[in-house]
Amino acid sequence: MAAPPTLRGDMLERLAGLEEEYQHVADRMNDPAVLSDQRALRETGRRLKELEPIVAAFREYRAALDDLGAAKELGMKDEAAESEATIARLEDELRVLLLPRDPNDDK
């Protein structure tokens, strides 16, 4: 079987913070004040779009960790190996997604 999850605690905290921010930004998209202000709506929508792939990968990562735990508990070696492979792929994906953005990307 593959190695156990390797994301550090500080990275997990950062991902949890980004997930919380995502929820806050998504809630703002329904705020009448934001909806009536084109600039605020554009900025809020842009931030939501930036956070979506990170949050989606993080949620998938947590689900894979849960699946791994259940598979190990039930002695399902093939499923555990599959979950470990998914976890490794998502860890790599999350590391890339968390790299600082190039400010010229939006230009």
CSV table of N, CA and C in Angstrom, one decimal, residues 5-48:
chain,number,residue,atom,x,y,z
A,5,PRO,N,-1.3,9.7,4.2
A,5,PRO,CA,-1.4,11.1,3.8
A,5,PRO,C,-0.3,12.0,4.3
A,6,THR,N,0.2,12.9,3.5
A,6,THR,CA,1.4,13.7,3.8
A,6,THR,C,1.2,15.2,3.9
A,7,LEU,N,-0.1,15.6,3.7
A,7,LEU,CA,-0.3,17.1,3.9
A,7,LEU,C,0.0,17.5,5.3
A,8,ARG,N,0.8,18.5,5.5
A,8,ARG,CA,1.1,19.0,6.8
A,8,ARG,C,0.0,19.7,7.5
A,9,GLY,N,0.0,19.8,8.8
A,9,GLY,CA,-1.0,20.5,9.5
A,9,GLY,C,-1.3,21.9,9.1
A,10,ASP,N,-0.2,22.6,8.8
A,10,ASP,CA,-0.4,24.0,8.4
A,10,ASP,C,-1.1,24.1,7.0
A,11,MET,N,-0.8,23.2,6.2
A,11,MET,CA,-1.5,23.2,4.9
A,11,MET,C,-2.9,22.8,5.0
A,12,LEU,N,-3.2,21.8,5.9
A,12,LEU,CA,-4.6,21.5,6.1
A,12,LEU,C,-5.4,22.6,6.8
A,13,GLU,N,-4.7,23.4,7.7
A,13,GLU,CA,-5.4,24.5,8.2
A,13,GLU,C,-5.7,25.6,7.2
A,14,ARG,N,-4.7,25.8,6.3
A,14,ARG,CA,-4.9,26.8,5.2
A,14,ARG,C,-6.1,26.3,4.3
A,15,LEU,N,-6.1,25.0,4.0
A,15,LEU,CA,-7.2,24.5,3.1
A,15,LEU,C,-8.6,24.7,3.8
A,16,ALA,N,-8.6,24.4,5.1
A,16,ALA,CA,-9.8,24.6,5.9
A,16,ALA,C,-10.2,26.1,5.9
A,17,GLY,N,-9.3,27.0,6.0
A,17,GLY,CA,-9.6,28.4,6.0
A,17,GLY,C,-10.1,28.8,4.6
A,18,LEU,N,-9.5,28.3,3.6
A,18,LEU,CA,-10.0,28.6,2.2
A,18,LEU,C,-11.4,28.1,2.0
A,19,GLU,N,-11.7,26.9,2.6
A,19,GLU,CA,-13.0,26.4,2.5
A,19,GLU,C,-14.0,27.3,3.2
A,20,GLU,N,-13.6,27.8,4.3
A,20,GLU,CA,-14.5,28.7,5.1
A,20,GLU,C,-14.7,30.0,4.3
A,21,GLU,N,-13.6,30.5,3.7
A,21,GLU,CA,-13.7,31.7,2.9
A,21,GLU,C,-14.6,31.5,1.7
A,22,TYR,N,-14.5,30.3,1.1
A,22,TYR,CA,-15.4,30.0,0.0
A,22,TYR,C,-16.8,30.1,0.4
A,23,GLN,N,-17.2,29.5,1.5
A,23,GLN,CA,-18.6,29.5,2.0
A,23,GLN,C,-19.0,30.9,2.2
A,24,HIS,N,-18.2,31.8,2.8
A,24,HIS,CA,-18.5,33.2,3.0
A,24,HIS,C,-18.7,33.9,1.7
A,25,VAL,N,-17.8,33.7,0.8
A,25,VAL,CA,-17.9,34.4,-0.5
A,25,VAL,C,-19.2,33.9,-1.3
A,26,ALA,N,-19.5,32.6,-1.2
A,26,ALA,CA,-20.7,32.1,-1.8
A,26,ALA,C,-21.9,32.7,-1.2
A,27,ASP,N,-21.9,32.9,0.1
A,27,ASP,CA,-23.1,33.5,0.8
A,27,ASP,C,-23.2,35.0,0.3
A,28,ARG,N,-22.0,35.6,0.1
A,28,ARG,CA,-22.1,37.0,-0.3
A,28,ARG,C,-22.7,37.2,-1.7
A,29,MET,N,-22.6,36.1,-2.5
A,29,MET,CA,-23.2,36.2,-3.9
A,29,MET,C,-24.7,36.3,-3.8
A,30,ASN,N,-25.3,36.0,-2.7
A,30,ASN,CA,-26.8,36.2,-2.5
A,30,ASN,C,-27.1,37.4,-1.8
A,31,ASP,N,-26.2,38.2,-1.4
A,31,ASP,CA,-26.4,39.5,-0.7
A,31,ASP,C,-26.9,40.5,-1.6
A,32,PRO,N,-28.1,41.1,-1.4
A,32,PRO,CA,-28.6,42.2,-2.3
A,32,PRO,C,-27.6,43.3,-2.5
A,33,ALA,N,-26.9,43.7,-1.5
A,33,ALA,CA,-25.9,44.8,-1.6
A,33,ALA,C,-24.8,44.4,-2.7
A,34,VAL,N,-24.4,43.2,-2.7
A,34,VAL,CA,-23.4,42.7,-3.7
A,34,VAL,C,-24.0,42.6,-5.0
A,35,LEU,N,-25.3,42.1,-5.1
A,35,LEU,CA,-25.9,41.9,-6.4
A,35,LEU,C,-26.2,43.3,-7.1
A,36,SER,N,-26.4,44.3,-6.3
A,36,SER,CA,-26.7,45.6,-6.9
A,36,SER,C,-25.4,46.5,-7.2
A,37,ASP,N,-24.3,46.0,-6.8
A,37,ASP,CA,-23.0,46.7,-7.1
A,37,ASP,C,-22.2,45.8,-8.0
A,38,GLN,N,-22.1,46.3,-9.3
A,38,GLN,CA,-21.5,45.5,-10.3
A,38,GLN,C,-20.0,45.2,-10.0
A,39,ARG,N,-19.3,46.2,-9.4
A,39,ARG,CA,-17.9,46.0,-9.1
A,39,ARG,C,-17.8,44.9,-8.0
A,40,ALA,N,-18.6,45.0,-7.0
A,40,ALA,CA,-18.5,44.0,-5.9
A,40,ALA,C,-18.9,42.6,-6.4
A,41,LEU,N,-19.9,42.6,-7.3
A,41,LEU,CA,-20.4,41.3,-7.8
A,41,LEU,C,-19.3,40.7,-8.7
A,42,ARG,N,-18.6,41.5,-9.5
A,42,ARG,CA,-17.5,41.0,-10.3
A,42,ARG,C,-16.3,40.5,-9.4
A,43,GLU,N,-15.9,41.2,-8.4
A,43,GLU,CA,-14.9,40.8,-7.5
A,43,GLU,C,-15.2,39.6,-6.7
A,44,THR,N,-16.5,39.5,-6.2
A,44,THR,CA,-16.9,38.4,-5.5
A,44,THR,C,-17.0,37.1,-6.4
A,45,GLY,N,-17.5,37.3,-7.6
A,45,GLY,CA,-17.5,36.2,-8.5
A,45,GLY,C,-16.1,35.7,-8.9
A,46,ARG,N,-15.2,36.6,-9.1
A,46,ARG,CA,-13.8,36.3,-9.4
A,46,ARG,C,-13.2,35.4,-8.3
A,47,ARG,N,-13.4,35.9,-7.0
A,47,ARG,CA,-12.8,35.2,-5.9
A,47,ARG,C,-13.4,33.8,-5.7
A,48,LEU,N,-14.7,33.7,-6.0
A,48,LEU,CA,-15.4,32.4,-5.9
A,48,LEU,C,-14.9,31.5,-6.9
